[in-house]
XYZ file of C-alpha atoms in Angstrom:
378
model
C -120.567 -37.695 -82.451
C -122.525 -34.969 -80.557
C -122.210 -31.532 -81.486
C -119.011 -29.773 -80.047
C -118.476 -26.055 -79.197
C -114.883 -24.945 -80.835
C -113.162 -24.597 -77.925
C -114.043 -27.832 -76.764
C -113.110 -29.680 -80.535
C -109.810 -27.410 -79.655
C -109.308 -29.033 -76.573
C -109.892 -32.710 -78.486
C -107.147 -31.480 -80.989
C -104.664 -30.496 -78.332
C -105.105 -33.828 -76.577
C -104.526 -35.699 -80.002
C -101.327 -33.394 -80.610
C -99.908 -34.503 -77.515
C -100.160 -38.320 -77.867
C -98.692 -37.538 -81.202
C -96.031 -35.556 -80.456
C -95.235 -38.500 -77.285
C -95.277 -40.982 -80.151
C -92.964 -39.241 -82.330
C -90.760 -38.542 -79.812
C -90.791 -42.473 -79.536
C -90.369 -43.171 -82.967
C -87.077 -40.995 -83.239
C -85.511 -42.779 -80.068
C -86.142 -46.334 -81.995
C -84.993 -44.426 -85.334
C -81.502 -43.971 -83.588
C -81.430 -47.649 -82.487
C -81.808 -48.408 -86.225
C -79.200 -45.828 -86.594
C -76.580 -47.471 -84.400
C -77.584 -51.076 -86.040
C -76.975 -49.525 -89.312
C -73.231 -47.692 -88.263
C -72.261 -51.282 -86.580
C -73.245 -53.124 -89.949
C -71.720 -50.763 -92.287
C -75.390 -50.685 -93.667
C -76.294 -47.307 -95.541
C -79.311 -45.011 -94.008
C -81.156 -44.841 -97.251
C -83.236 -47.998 -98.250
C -85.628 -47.083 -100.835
C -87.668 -50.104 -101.015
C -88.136 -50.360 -97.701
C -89.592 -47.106 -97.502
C -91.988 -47.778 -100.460
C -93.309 -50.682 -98.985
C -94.197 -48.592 -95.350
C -95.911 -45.893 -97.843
C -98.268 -48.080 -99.634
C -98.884 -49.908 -95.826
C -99.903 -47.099 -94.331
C -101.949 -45.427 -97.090
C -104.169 -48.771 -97.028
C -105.300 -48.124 -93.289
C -107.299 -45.050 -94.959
C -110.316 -44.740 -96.996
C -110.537 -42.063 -99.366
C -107.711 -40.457 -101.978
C -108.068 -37.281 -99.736
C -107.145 -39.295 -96.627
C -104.514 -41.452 -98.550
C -102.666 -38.584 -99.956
C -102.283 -36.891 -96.863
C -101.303 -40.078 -94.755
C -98.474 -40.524 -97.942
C -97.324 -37.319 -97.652
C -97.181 -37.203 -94.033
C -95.097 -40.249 -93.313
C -92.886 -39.523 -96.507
C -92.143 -36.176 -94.785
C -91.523 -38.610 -91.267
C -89.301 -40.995 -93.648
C -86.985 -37.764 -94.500
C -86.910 -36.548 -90.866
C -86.040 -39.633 -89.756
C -83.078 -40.059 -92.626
C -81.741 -37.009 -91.906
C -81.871 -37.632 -88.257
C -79.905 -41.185 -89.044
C -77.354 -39.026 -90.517
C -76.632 -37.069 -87.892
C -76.022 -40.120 -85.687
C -73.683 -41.236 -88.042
C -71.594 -37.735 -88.484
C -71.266 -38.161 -84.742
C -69.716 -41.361 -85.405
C -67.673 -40.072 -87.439
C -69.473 -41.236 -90.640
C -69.541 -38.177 -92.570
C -69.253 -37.373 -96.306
C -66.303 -37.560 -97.381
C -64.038 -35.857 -100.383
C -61.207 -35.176 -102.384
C -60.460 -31.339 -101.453
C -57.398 -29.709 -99.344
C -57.846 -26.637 -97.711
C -55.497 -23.804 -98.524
C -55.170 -20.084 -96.896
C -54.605 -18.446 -100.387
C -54.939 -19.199 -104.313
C -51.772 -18.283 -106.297
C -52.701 -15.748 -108.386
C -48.825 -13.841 -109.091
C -47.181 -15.004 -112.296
C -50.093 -17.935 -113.231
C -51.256 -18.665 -116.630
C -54.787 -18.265 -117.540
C -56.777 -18.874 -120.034
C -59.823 -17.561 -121.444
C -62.486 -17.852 -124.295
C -62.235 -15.157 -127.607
C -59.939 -12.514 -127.954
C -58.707 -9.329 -126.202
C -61.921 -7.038 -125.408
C -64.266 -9.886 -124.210
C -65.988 -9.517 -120.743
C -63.818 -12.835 -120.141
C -60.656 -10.875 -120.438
C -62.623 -7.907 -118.392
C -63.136 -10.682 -115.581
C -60.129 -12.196 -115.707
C -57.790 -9.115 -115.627
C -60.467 -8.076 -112.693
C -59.705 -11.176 -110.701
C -56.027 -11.828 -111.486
C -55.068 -8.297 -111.889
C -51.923 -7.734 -114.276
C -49.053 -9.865 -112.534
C -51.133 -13.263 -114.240
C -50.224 -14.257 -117.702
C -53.513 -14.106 -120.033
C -54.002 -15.530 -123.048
C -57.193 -16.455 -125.352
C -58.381 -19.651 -127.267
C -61.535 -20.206 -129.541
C -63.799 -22.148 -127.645
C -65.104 -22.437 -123.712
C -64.440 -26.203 -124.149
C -60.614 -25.192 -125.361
C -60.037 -23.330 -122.267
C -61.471 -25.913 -120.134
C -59.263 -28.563 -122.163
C -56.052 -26.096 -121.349
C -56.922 -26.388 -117.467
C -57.059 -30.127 -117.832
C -53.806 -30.678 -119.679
C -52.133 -28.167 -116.981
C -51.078 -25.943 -119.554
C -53.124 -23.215 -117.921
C -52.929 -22.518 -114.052
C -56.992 -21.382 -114.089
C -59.714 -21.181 -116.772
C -62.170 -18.185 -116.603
C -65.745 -18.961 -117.812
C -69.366 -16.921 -117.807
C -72.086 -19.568 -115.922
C -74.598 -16.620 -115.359
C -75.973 -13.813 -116.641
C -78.429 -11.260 -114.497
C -80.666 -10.802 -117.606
C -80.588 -14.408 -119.743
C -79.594 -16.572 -117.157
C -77.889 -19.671 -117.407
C -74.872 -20.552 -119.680
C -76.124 -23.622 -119.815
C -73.531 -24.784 -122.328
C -70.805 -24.157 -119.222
C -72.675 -26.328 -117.237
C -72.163 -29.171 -119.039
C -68.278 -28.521 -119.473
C -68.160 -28.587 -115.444
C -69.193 -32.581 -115.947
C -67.285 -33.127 -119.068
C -64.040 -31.889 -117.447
C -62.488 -32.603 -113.784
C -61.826 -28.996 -113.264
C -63.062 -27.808 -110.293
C -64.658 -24.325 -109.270
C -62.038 -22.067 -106.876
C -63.253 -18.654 -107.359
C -65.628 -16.379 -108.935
C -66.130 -12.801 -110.023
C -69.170 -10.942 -111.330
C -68.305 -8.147 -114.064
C -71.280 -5.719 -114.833
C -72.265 -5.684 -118.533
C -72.894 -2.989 -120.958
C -73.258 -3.471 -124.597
C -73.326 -1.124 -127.537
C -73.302 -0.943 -130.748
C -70.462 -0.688 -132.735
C -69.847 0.185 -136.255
C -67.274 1.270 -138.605
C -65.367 5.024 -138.510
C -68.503 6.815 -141.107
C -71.034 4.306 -140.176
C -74.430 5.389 -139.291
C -77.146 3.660 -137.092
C -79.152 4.057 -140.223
C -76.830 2.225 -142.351
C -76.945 -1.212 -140.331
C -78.162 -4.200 -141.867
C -76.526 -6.954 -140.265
C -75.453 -7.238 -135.894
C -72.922 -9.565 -135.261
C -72.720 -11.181 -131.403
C -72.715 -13.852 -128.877
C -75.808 -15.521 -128.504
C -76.420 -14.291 -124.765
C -75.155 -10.656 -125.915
C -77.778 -10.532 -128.492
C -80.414 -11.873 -125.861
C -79.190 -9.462 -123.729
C -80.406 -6.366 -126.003
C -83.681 -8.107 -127.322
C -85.292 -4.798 -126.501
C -83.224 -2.739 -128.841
C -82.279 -5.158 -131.713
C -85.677 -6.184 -131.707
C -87.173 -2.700 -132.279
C -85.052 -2.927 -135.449
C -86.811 -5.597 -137.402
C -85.127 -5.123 -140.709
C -81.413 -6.261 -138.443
C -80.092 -9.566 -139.635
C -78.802 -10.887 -136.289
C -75.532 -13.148 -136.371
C -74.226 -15.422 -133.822
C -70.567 -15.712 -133.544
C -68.138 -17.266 -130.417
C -67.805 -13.776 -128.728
C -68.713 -10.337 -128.587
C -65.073 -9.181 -129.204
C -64.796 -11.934 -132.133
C -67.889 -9.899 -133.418
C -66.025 -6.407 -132.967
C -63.171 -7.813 -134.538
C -64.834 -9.155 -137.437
C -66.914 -5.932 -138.453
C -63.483 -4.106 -138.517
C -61.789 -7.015 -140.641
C -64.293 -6.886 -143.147
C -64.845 -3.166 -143.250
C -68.666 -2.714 -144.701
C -70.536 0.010 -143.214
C -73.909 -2.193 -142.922
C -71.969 -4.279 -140.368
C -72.328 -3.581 -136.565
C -71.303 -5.506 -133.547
C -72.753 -5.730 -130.352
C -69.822 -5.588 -127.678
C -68.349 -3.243 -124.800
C -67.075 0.054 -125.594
C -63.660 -1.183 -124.539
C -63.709 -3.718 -127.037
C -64.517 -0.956 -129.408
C -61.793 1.558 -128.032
C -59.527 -1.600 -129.218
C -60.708 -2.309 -133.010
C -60.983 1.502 -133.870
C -64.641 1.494 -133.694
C -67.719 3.681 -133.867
C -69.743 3.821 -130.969
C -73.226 3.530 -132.108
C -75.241 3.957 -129.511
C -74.472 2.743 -125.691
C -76.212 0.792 -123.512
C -78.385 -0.968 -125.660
C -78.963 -3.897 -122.904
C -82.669 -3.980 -121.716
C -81.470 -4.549 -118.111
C -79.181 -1.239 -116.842
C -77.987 -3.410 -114.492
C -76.647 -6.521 -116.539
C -74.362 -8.443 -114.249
C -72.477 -11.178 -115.545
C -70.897 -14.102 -113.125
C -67.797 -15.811 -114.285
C -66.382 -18.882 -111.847
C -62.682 -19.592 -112.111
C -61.423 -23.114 -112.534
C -58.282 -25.375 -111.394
C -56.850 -28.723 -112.034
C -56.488 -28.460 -107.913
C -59.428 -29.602 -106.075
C -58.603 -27.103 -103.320
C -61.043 -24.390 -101.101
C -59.848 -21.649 -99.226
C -60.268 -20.961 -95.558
C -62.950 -18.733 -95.860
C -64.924 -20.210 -98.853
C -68.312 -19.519 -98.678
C -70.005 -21.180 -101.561
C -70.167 -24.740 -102.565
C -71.160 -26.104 -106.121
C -72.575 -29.604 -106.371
C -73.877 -31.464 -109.186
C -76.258 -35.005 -109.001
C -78.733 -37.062 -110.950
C -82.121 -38.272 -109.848
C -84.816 -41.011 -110.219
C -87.794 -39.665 -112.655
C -90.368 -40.163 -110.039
C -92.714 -38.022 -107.740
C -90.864 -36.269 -104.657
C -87.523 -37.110 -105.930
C -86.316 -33.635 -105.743
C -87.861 -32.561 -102.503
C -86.133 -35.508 -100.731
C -82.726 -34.243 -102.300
C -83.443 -30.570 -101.340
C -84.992 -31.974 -97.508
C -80.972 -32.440 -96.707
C -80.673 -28.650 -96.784
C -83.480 -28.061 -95.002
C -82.764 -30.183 -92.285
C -79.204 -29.281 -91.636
C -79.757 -25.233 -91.972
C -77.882 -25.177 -95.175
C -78.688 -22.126 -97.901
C -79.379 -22.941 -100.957
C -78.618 -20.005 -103.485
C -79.627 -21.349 -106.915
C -80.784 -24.647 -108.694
C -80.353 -25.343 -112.119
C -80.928 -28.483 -114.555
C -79.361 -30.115 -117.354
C -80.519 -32.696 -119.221
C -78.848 -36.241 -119.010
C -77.116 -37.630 -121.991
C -78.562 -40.603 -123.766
C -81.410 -40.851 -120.813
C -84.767 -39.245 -121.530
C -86.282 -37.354 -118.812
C -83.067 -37.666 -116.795
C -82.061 -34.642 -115.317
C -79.054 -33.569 -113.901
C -79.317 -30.752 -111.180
C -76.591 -27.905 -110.244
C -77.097 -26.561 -107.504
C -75.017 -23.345 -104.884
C -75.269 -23.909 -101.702
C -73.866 -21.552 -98.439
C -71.505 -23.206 -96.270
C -67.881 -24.768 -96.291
C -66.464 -28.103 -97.009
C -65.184 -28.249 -93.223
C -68.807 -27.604 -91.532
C -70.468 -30.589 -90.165
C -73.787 -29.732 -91.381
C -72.231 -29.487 -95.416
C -70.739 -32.967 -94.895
C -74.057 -33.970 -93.368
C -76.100 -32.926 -95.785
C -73.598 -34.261 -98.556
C -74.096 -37.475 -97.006
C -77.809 -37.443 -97.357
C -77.517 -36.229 -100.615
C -74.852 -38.924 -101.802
C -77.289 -42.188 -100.328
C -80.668 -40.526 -102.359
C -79.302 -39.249 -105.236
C -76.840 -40.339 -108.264
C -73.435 -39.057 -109.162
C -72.863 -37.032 -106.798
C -69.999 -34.125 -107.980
C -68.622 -31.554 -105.645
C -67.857 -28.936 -107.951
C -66.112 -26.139 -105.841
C -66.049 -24.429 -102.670
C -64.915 -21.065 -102.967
């Protein structure tokens, strides 16, 4: 090839770019013929094999791993254009995803039991007074997995758990109650966090030995409890349970690490306040119902799946958002029991369960992934 000015290898790119863009506009009107084949043989959009096959085809007109990747990841990104596009022709049709919830104008909140983990003082009494207010019936059991159990037997109306924390994240052992239970998400609240340290009526901060606490409290105030390396640190269930216990067994070495409320209520010391290493330590709670309902103006949808261990699993997944404008607020994974290297992904998304582009991208997501779950939308 002679040598080319730049505007004139321009020019040559621009011409290519056209014929392409003609031929993709031509591949797209044959993709919604294979749509409509597809809707009249109740044949699903996704075919996996099929699209393996067209990979390794078109990566062997190429010579070169540079040239192969990029032909592979070129017509895998086509592939999920084109699925997504297939979906759409089906929505039309009327071949949406579909589900299990009823749409309601308002939860009941006046004169409904709830339930939630530890005792009076914990931030999930905090949250739950601060969501129900005081015409709900609130009561405490031991465990998250209790609660969750009380929703599912319907002797509880709603179930308030923590599922994330500003400063140590996930509650990761919340996510897996959302798949061992069918309770479903209807609400949330986020209640900001402070922690101190509480001690006995007499106690000193130089008298501590041993800081009682929930594992995510403690977490929470590595900063401080750290700078105190002499501190035996205790996990119990809660950080009221903690407060509760230092004033039940009355030794002055014994400090808790809970709110100041839960202090005011046990007759203790405070400490010292704010010994969180984030000022602003926000914790998220999600309220839960036997009721797979969403209200009117729900804005947030949790959904739970599975996927393949393989290369560009998760980016086909995620492509169903992308294609269909949808928001995606947070992703989060779990492993999956008894498979190795099987994950399990939870992910918030923006949108309601009566949009077309939520149902379209549910769709998507339902043909590619595995197990699909709607959680909530709320």
């Amino acid at each position: 090839m002679k040598n080319l000015d730049l505007q004139e290898i321009r020019k040559q790119l621009d011409e290519i770019d056209q014929e392409m863009v003609a031929l993709f506009e031509k591949r797209m009107e044959l993709c919604k013929e294979v749509a409509d084949y597809k809707i009249g043989t109740n044949r699903p959009v996704h075919d996996g094999v099929r699209e393996q096959q067209k990979i390794e085809a078109v990566t062997g007109m190429v010579e070169g791993e540079f040239l192969k990747q990029a032909v592979r990841e070129l017509f895998t990104q086509m592939m999920t254009i084109s699925r997504n596009y297939q979906y759409k022709q089906m929505a039309e049709n009327g071949l949406q995803a579909s589900h299990s919830f009823q749409p309601v104008k308002n939860l009941t909140v006046d004169g409904v039991k709830v339930v939630y983990q530890g005792v009076e003082g914990a931030y999930s009494h905090g949250a739950a007074l601060k969501y129900f207010g005081s015409k709900a019936s609130l009561y405490h059991v031991s465990t998250w997995d209790d609660a969750m159990k009380e929703v599912e037997l319907g002797n509880a109306d709603y179930a308030v758990l923590p599922i994330e924390n500003s400063s140590a994240g996930a509650v990761t052992d919340n996510y897996d109650l959302l798949m061992k239970y069918q309770n479903y998400i209807v609400g949330e609240t986020f209640l900001t966090v402070n922690h101190a340290l509480l001690g006995l009526p007499g106690a000193e901060e130089k008298d501590i030995k041993t800081v009682f606490s929930h594992p995510q409290a403690l977490m929470q105030c590595g900063e401080f409890l750290n700078s105190n390396r002499a501190w035996k640190k205790i996990s119990v269930e809660n950080t009221a349970v903690a407060a509760k216990k230092v004033i039940d067994e009355g030794d002055l070495s014994q400090a808790a690490v809970a709110s100041e409320t839960a202090g005011e209520l046990y007759g203790l010391k405070v400490l010292r306040s704010q010994v969180n290493t984030n000022q602003n330590n926000t914790t998220r709670f999600i309220i839960l119902s036997k009721e797979a309902v969403y209200q009117d103006k729900a804005g947030k949808i949790s959904i739970s799946f599975e996927l393949p261990h393989k290369s560009g699993s998760l980016y086909n997944i995620l492509s169903n958002f992308i294609y269909n404008g949808v928001n995606m607020f947070m992703i989060e994974s779990r492993p999956v029991p008894g498979s190795n290297w099987e994950y399990r992904f939870f992910v918030d998304i923006e949108g309601n369960l009566s949009h077309a582009s939520i149902l379209n991208a549910l769709k998507g997501i339902s043909e590619e992934g595995r197990n699909l779950r709607i959680l909530g939308n709320y």
